[in-house]
Coordinates of C-alpha atoms and ligand atoms in Angstrom, one line a residue:
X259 CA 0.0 0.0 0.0
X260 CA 1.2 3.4 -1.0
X261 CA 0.9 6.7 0.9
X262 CA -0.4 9.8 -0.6
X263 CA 0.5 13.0 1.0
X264 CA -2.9 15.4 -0.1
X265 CA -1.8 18.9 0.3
X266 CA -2.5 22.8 -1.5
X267 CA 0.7 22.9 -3.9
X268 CA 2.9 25.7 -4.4
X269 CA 3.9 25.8 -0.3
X270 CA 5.2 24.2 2.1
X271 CA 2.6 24.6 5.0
X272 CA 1.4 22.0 6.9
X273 CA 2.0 19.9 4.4
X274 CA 5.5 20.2 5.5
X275 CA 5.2 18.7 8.6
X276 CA 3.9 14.9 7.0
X277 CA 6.7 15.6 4.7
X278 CA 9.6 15.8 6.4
X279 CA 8.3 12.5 8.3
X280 CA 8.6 10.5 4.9
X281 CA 12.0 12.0 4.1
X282 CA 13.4 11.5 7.5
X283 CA 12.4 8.0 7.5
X284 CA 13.6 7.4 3.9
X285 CA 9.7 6.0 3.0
X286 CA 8.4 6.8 -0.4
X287 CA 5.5 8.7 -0.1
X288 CA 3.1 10.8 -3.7
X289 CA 3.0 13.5 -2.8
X290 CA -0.1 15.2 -4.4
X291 CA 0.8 18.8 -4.4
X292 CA 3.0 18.1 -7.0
X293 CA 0.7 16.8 -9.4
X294 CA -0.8 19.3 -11.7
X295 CA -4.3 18.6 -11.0
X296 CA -3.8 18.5 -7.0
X297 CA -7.1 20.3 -6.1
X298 CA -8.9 18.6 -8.4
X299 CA -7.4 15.3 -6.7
X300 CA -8.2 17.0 -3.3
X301 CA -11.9 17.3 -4.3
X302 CA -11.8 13.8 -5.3
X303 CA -11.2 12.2 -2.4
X304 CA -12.7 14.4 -0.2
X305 CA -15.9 14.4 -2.3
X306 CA -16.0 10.2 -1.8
X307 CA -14.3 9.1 1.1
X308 CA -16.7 8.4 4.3
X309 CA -13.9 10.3 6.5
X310 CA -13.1 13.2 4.4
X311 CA -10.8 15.4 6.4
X312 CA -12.4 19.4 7.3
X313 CA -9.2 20.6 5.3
X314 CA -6.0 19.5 3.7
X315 CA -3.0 17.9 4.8
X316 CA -5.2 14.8 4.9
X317 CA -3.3 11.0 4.3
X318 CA -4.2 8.4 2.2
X319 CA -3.1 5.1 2.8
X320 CA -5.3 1.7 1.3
X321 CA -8.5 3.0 2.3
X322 CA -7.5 4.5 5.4
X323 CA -7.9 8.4 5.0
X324 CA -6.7 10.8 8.0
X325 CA -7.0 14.3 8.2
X326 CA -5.1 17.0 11.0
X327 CA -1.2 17.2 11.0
X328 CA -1.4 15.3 15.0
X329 CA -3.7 12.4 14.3
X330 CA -1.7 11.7 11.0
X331 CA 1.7 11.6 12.8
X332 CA 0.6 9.6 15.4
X333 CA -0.7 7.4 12.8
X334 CA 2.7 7.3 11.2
X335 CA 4.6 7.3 13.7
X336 CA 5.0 3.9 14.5
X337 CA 5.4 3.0 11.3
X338 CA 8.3 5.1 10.7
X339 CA 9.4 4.5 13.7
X340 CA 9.8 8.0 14.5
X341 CA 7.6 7.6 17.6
X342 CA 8.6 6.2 21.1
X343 CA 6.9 2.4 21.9
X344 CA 6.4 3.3 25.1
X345 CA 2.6 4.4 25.7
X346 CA 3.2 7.4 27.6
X347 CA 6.3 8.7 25.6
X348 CA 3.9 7.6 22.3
X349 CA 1.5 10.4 24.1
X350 CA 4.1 12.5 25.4
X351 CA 5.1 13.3 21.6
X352 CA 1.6 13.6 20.5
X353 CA 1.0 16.1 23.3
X354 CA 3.9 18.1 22.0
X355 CA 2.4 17.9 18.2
X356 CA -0.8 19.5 19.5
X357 CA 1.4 22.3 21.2
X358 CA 3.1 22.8 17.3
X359 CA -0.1 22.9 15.9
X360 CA -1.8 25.0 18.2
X361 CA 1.5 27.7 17.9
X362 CA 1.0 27.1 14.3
X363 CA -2.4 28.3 14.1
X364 CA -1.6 31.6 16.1
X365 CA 1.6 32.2 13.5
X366 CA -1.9 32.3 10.7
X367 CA -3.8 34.2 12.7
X368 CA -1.3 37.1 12.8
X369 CA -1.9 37.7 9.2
X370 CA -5.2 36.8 9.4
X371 CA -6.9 38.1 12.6
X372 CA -10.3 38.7 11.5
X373 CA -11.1 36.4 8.4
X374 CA -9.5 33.8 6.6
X375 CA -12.0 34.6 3.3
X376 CA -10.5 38.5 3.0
X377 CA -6.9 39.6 2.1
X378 CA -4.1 40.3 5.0
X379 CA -4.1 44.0 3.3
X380 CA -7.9 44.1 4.5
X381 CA -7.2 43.1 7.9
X382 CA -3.6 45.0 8.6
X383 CA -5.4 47.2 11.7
X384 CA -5.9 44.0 13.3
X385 CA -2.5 42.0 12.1
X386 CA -0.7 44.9 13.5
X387 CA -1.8 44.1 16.9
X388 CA -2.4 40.4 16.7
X389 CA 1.5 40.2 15.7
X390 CA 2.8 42.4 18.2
X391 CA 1.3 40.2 20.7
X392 CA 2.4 36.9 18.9
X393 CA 6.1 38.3 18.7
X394 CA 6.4 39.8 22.4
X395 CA 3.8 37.4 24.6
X396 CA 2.7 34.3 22.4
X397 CA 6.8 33.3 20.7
X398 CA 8.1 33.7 23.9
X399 CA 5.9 31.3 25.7
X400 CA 6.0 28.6 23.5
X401 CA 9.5 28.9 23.0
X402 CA 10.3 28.9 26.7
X403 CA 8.2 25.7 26.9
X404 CA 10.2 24.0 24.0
X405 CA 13.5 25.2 25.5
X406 CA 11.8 23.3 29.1
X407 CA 11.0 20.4 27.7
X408 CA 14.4 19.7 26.3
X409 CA 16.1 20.6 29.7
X410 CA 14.0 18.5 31.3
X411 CA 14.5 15.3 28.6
X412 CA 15.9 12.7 31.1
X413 CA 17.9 11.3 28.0
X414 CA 19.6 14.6 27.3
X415 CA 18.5 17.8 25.0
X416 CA 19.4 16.7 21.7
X417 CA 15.6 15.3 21.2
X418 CA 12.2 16.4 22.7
X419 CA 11.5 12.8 24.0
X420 CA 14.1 10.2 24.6
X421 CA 17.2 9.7 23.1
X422 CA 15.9 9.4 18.7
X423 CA 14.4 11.2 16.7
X424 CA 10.7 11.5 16.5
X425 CA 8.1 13.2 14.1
X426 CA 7.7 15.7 17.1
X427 CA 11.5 16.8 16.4
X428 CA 11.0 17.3 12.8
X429 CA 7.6 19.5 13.5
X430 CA 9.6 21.9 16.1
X431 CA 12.4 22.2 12.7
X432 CA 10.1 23.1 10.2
X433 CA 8.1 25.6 12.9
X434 CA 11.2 27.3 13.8
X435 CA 11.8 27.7 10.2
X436 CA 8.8 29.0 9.5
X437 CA 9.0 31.6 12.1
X438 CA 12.6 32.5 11.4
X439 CA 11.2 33.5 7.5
X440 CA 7.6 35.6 9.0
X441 CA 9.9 36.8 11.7
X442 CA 13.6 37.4 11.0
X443 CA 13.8 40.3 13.5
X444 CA 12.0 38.2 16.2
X445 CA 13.6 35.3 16.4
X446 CA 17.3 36.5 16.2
X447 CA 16.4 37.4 19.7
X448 CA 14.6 34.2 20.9
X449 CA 17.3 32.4 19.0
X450 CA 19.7 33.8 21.2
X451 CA 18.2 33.3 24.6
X452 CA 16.9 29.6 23.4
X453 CA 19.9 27.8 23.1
X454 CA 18.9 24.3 23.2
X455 CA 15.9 25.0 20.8
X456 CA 18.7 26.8 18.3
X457 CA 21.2 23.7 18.8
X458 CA 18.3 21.4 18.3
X459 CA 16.7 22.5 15.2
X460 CA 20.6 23.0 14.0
X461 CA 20.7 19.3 14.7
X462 CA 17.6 18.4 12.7
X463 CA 18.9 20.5 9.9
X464 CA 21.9 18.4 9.8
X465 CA 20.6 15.4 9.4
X466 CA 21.8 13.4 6.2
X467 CA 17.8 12.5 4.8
X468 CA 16.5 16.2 5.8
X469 CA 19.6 17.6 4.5
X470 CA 19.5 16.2 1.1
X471 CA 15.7 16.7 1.2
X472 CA 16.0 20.5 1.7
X473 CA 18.5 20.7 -1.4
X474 CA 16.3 18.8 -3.6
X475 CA 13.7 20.3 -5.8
X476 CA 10.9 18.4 -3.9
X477 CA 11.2 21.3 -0.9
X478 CA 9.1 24.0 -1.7
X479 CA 9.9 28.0 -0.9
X480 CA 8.1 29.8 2.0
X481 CA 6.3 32.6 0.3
X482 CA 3.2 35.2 0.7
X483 CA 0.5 32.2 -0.1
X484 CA 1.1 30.1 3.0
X485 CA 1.0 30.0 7.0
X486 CA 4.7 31.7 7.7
X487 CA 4.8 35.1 5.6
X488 CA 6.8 37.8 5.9
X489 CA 5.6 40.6 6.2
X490 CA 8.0 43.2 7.6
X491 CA 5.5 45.6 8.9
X492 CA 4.6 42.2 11.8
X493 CA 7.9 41.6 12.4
X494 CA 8.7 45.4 13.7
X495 CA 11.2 45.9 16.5
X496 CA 9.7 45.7 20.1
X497 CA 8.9 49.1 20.7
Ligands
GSH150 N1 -5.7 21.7 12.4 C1 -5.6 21.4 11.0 C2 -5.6 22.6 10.2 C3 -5.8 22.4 8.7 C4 -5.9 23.7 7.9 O1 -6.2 24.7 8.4 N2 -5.5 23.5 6.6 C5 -5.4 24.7 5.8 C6 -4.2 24.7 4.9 S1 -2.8 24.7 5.8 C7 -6.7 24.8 4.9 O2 -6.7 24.3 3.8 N3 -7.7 25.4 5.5 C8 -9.0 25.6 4.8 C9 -10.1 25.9 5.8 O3 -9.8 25.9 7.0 O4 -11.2 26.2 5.3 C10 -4.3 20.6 10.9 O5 -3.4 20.7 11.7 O6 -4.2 19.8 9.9

């Protein structure tokens, strides 16, 4: 049975996230968004299947069909093996995928603060302040948690649980990636007062199957269509 990755083409986005599972594991994976007729194939499946997914990334595997970034990882987690055995480590990682996801969601929102259906130029009032808030109260938080949680790793800080790499590692990559393009200004600072976070996503970076996939033309740009955007009037110096 083959996996099909079902994602918007053209960005990286959350797609990114199921990604960078496939490549770390080295399992080949069609991925959708690189076919021309993507939406169309998007429709399809979401038009037919009896679990059809509120919005894309969704997975296809056999006639299994899984939609939300979390639930797919934890579905493929196991059998990438880039998710601990143990029940309460399996959980541990989830917990820490919900926490990406839900940081993820508030990186959109800064750019879109009052509708998703209207441009960010029609909602730049509101951005304004949702992204000052994001940058001074909301990165900080989340990053002080990541930088915690690898402190407090009983196996050292290299991963967020245990001692190998797990889909939850690869997630905290491609977020702080994300940020570090909508937020250059921002993060140079929380880079420099989250050390292990900076060491860790170095780490990730370095990685022989992420590094090779990062090179290759699968990887697509960040850009003004997806979730991280930059927009240098949200990324202004604290004031
Ligand atoms: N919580 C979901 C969010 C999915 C989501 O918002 N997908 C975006 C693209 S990144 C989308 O297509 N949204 C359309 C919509 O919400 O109507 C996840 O983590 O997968």
């Amino acid at each position: 049975m083959s996996y099909e990755l079902y994602y918007w083409p053209g960005l990286p986005g959350r797609g990114e996230f199921i990604r960078l599972a496939f490549e770390e594991a080295g399992t080949k994976y069609k991925d959708i968004a690189l076919d021309e007729d993507a939406v169309e194939m998007i429709e399809k499946i979401t038009g037919e299947t009896r679990h059809p997914s509120f919005a894309p990334p969704f997975l296809k595997h056999g006639d299994v069909v899984i939609g939300q970034v979390a639930a797919i990882l934890h579905y493929l987690g196991r059998r990438l093996d880039l998710c601990p055995r143990d029940e309460a480590q399996a959980l541990w990682c989830h917990q820490i995928q919900l926490t990406i996801a839900d940081m993820v969601a508030e990186a959109h929102d800064t750019h879109h603060p009052v509708s998703l259906s209207d441009y960010y130029e029609d909602q730049k009032t509101e951005a304004h302040k949702r992204a000052k808030n994001f940058r001074e109260e909301r990165i900080p938080k989340f990053f002080d948690w990541f930088e915690t949680i690898l402190k407090r790793n009983t196996k050292g800080p290299e991963f967020l649980v245990g001692n190998t790499i797990s889909y939850a590692d690869l997630s905290l990559f491609h977020l702080h990636e994300g940020l570090r393009y909508a937020f250059p200004h921002a993060m140079t600072g929380i880079d420099r007062s989250h050390k292990l976070v900076t060491a860790h996503c170095k780490n990730v970076m370095a990685r022989p199957r992420i590094k090779a996939y990062l090179e290759s033309d699968r990887r697509q740009d960040f850009s003004e269509d997806g979730i991280f955007r930059h927009y240098p009037a949200l990324d202004k110096r604290a004031a």
